[in-house]
Coordinates of C-alpha atoms in Angstrom, one line a residue:
M1 CA 27.8 16.8 2.9
I2 CA 26.2 16.1 6.3
K3 CA 22.9 17.6 5.0
R4 CA 23.0 15.3 2.0
R5 CA 23.5 12.2 4.2
K6 CA 20.6 13.2 6.3
V7 CA 18.4 13.6 3.3
I8 CA 19.4 10.2 2.0
Y9 CA 18.9 8.7 5.4
N10 CA 15.4 10.1 5.7
I11 CA 14.5 8.9 2.2
L12 CA 15.7 5.4 3.0
M13 CA 13.8 5.4 6.3
V14 CA 10.6 6.5 4.6
A15 CA 11.1 3.8 1.9
G16 CA 11.8 1.2 4.5
L17 CA 8.7 2.2 6.5
L18 CA 6.5 2.0 3.4
I19 CA 7.9 -1.5 2.6
V20 CA 7.1 -2.7 6.1
L21 CA 3.6 -1.2 6.1
N22 CA 2.9 -2.7 2.7
S23 CA 4.0 -6.1 3.9
L24 CA 1.9 -5.9 7.0
S25 CA -1.2 -4.8 5.0
S26 CA -0.9 -7.9 2.9
M27 CA -1.0 -10.1 6.0
F28 CA -3.9 -8.3 7.8
F29 CA -7.2 -7.3 6.4
L30 CA -8.8 -4.1 7.6
R31 CA -11.8 -2.3 6.2
A32 CA -13.4 0.7 7.7
D33 CA -17.0 1.4 6.8
F34 CA -18.0 5.0 7.4
T35 CA -21.3 4.9 5.5
E36 CA -24.4 5.8 7.5
D37 CA -26.2 2.6 6.7
K38 CA -23.1 0.4 7.0
R39 CA -23.5 -0.9 3.5
Y40 CA -20.0 -2.2 3.3
T41 CA -20.0 -4.1 6.6
L42 CA -20.5 -7.8 6.6
D43 CA -23.0 -9.2 9.1
R44 CA -21.6 -11.5 11.9
S45 CA -23.6 -14.4 10.5
T46 CA -22.1 -13.9 7.0
K47 CA -18.6 -13.9 8.5
R48 CA -19.4 -17.1 10.4
I49 CA -20.7 -18.8 7.3
L50 CA -17.7 -17.7 5.3
K51 CA -15.4 -19.1 8.0
E52 CA -17.2 -22.5 7.8
V53 CA -16.4 -22.9 4.1
N54 CA -14.5 -26.2 3.8
E55 CA -14.1 -26.7 0.0
P56 CA -12.5 -24.2 -2.3
I57 CA -15.0 -22.1 -4.3
I58 CA -14.0 -20.3 -7.5
I59 CA -16.4 -17.5 -8.7
T60 CA -16.0 -16.6 -12.3
L61 CA -17.0 -13.1 -13.3
Y62 CA -17.6 -12.2 -17.0
I63 CA -17.0 -8.5 -17.1
S64 CA -16.2 -6.4 -20.1
E65 CA -13.5 -3.7 -19.8
D66 CA -14.0 0.0 -20.4
L67 CA -17.4 0.1 -18.8
P68 CA -19.1 3.4 -18.1
T69 CA -18.2 5.0 -14.7
D70 CA -21.5 4.2 -12.9
V71 CA -21.3 0.5 -14.0
N72 CA -17.6 0.4 -13.2
R73 CA -18.3 1.6 -9.7
T74 CA -20.7 -1.3 -9.1
V75 CA -18.1 -3.7 -10.5
K76 CA -15.5 -2.2 -8.1
D77 CA -17.9 -2.7 -5.2
L78 CA -18.4 -6.3 -6.2
K79 CA -14.7 -7.0 -6.4
N80 CA -14.2 -5.5 -3.0
L81 CA -17.0 -7.6 -1.5
L82 CA -15.5 -10.7 -3.1
T83 CA -12.1 -9.8 -1.6
E84 CA -13.7 -9.6 1.8
Y85 CA -15.4 -13.0 1.2
S86 CA -12.0 -14.4 0.3
H87 CA -10.4 -13.1 3.5
Y88 CA -13.1 -14.3 5.9
S89 CA -13.2 -17.8 4.2
N90 CA -9.4 -18.1 4.8
R91 CA -8.8 -17.9 1.0
K92 CA -11.2 -20.8 0.3
I93 CA -13.3 -18.4 -1.9
D94 CA -11.4 -17.2 -4.9
F95 CA -12.5 -15.4 -8.0
E96 CA -11.4 -14.9 -11.6
Y97 CA -12.2 -12.2 -14.1
I98 CA -12.8 -13.0 -17.7
N99 CA -13.2 -10.3 -20.3
P100 CA -15.4 -11.9 -23.0
N101 CA -14.7 -9.0 -25.4
K102 CA -11.1 -10.1 -25.6
N103 CA -11.7 -12.8 -28.2
Q104 CA -14.3 -14.9 -29.9
G105 CA -13.5 -18.0 -27.7
L106 CA -14.1 -16.2 -24.5
E107 CA -17.3 -14.6 -25.8
Q108 CA -18.5 -18.1 -26.8
E109 CA -17.6 -19.4 -23.4
A110 CA -19.7 -16.7 -21.7
I111 CA -22.6 -17.4 -24.0
E112 CA -22.4 -21.1 -23.2
A113 CA -22.4 -20.2 -19.5
G114 CA -25.7 -18.4 -20.1
I115 CA -24.3 -14.9 -20.2
H116 CA -25.3 -12.9 -23.2
P117 CA -24.0 -9.5 -24.4
V118 CA -26.1 -6.5 -23.5
P119 CA -26.2 -3.4 -25.6
L120 CA -25.2 -0.4 -23.5
E121 CA -25.5 3.2 -24.6
V122 CA -22.3 5.2 -23.8
R123 CA -22.1 8.9 -24.0
E124 CA -18.7 10.3 -24.7
K125 CA -17.9 13.9 -25.7
D126 CA -21.3 14.7 -27.4
Q127 CA -21.4 11.3 -29.0
L128 CA -23.7 8.4 -28.2
T129 CA -22.4 4.9 -29.0
V130 CA -23.8 1.5 -28.3
Q131 CA -21.3 -0.8 -26.7
R132 CA -21.7 -4.6 -26.5
V133 CA -20.9 -5.6 -23.0
F134 CA -21.0 -8.6 -20.7
W135 CA -21.7 -8.0 -17.1
A136 CA -22.7 -11.0 -15.1
W137 CA -21.3 -13.6 -12.7

């Protein structure tokens, strides 16, 4: 009985600690860049410029879903960079993602914004398919 209480107590303590850490992580921004060339580190002048943003800026990204891994990695890097921009601008820079492949209206909106679909060859399990993707911002 005592052992069971101790296990429940430990589980509750770990869960509470995770909740506190999660809350703190949403308030504070921390990003460590261990790359040799510091490719994920913003320059001081960039941070200064971002802090001086006065008017809200919304960046719209037209990105298809289910992109190949190498392209998806680039999209993930871009999203991380925009998240960092948002942080340093005190949330004055925001962004939205639109998947133009979702429906005809969104596809037309992307085309009217000057973003046209690009054929992309995708290799999956010994098959080569051509996928129509949007990938611009």
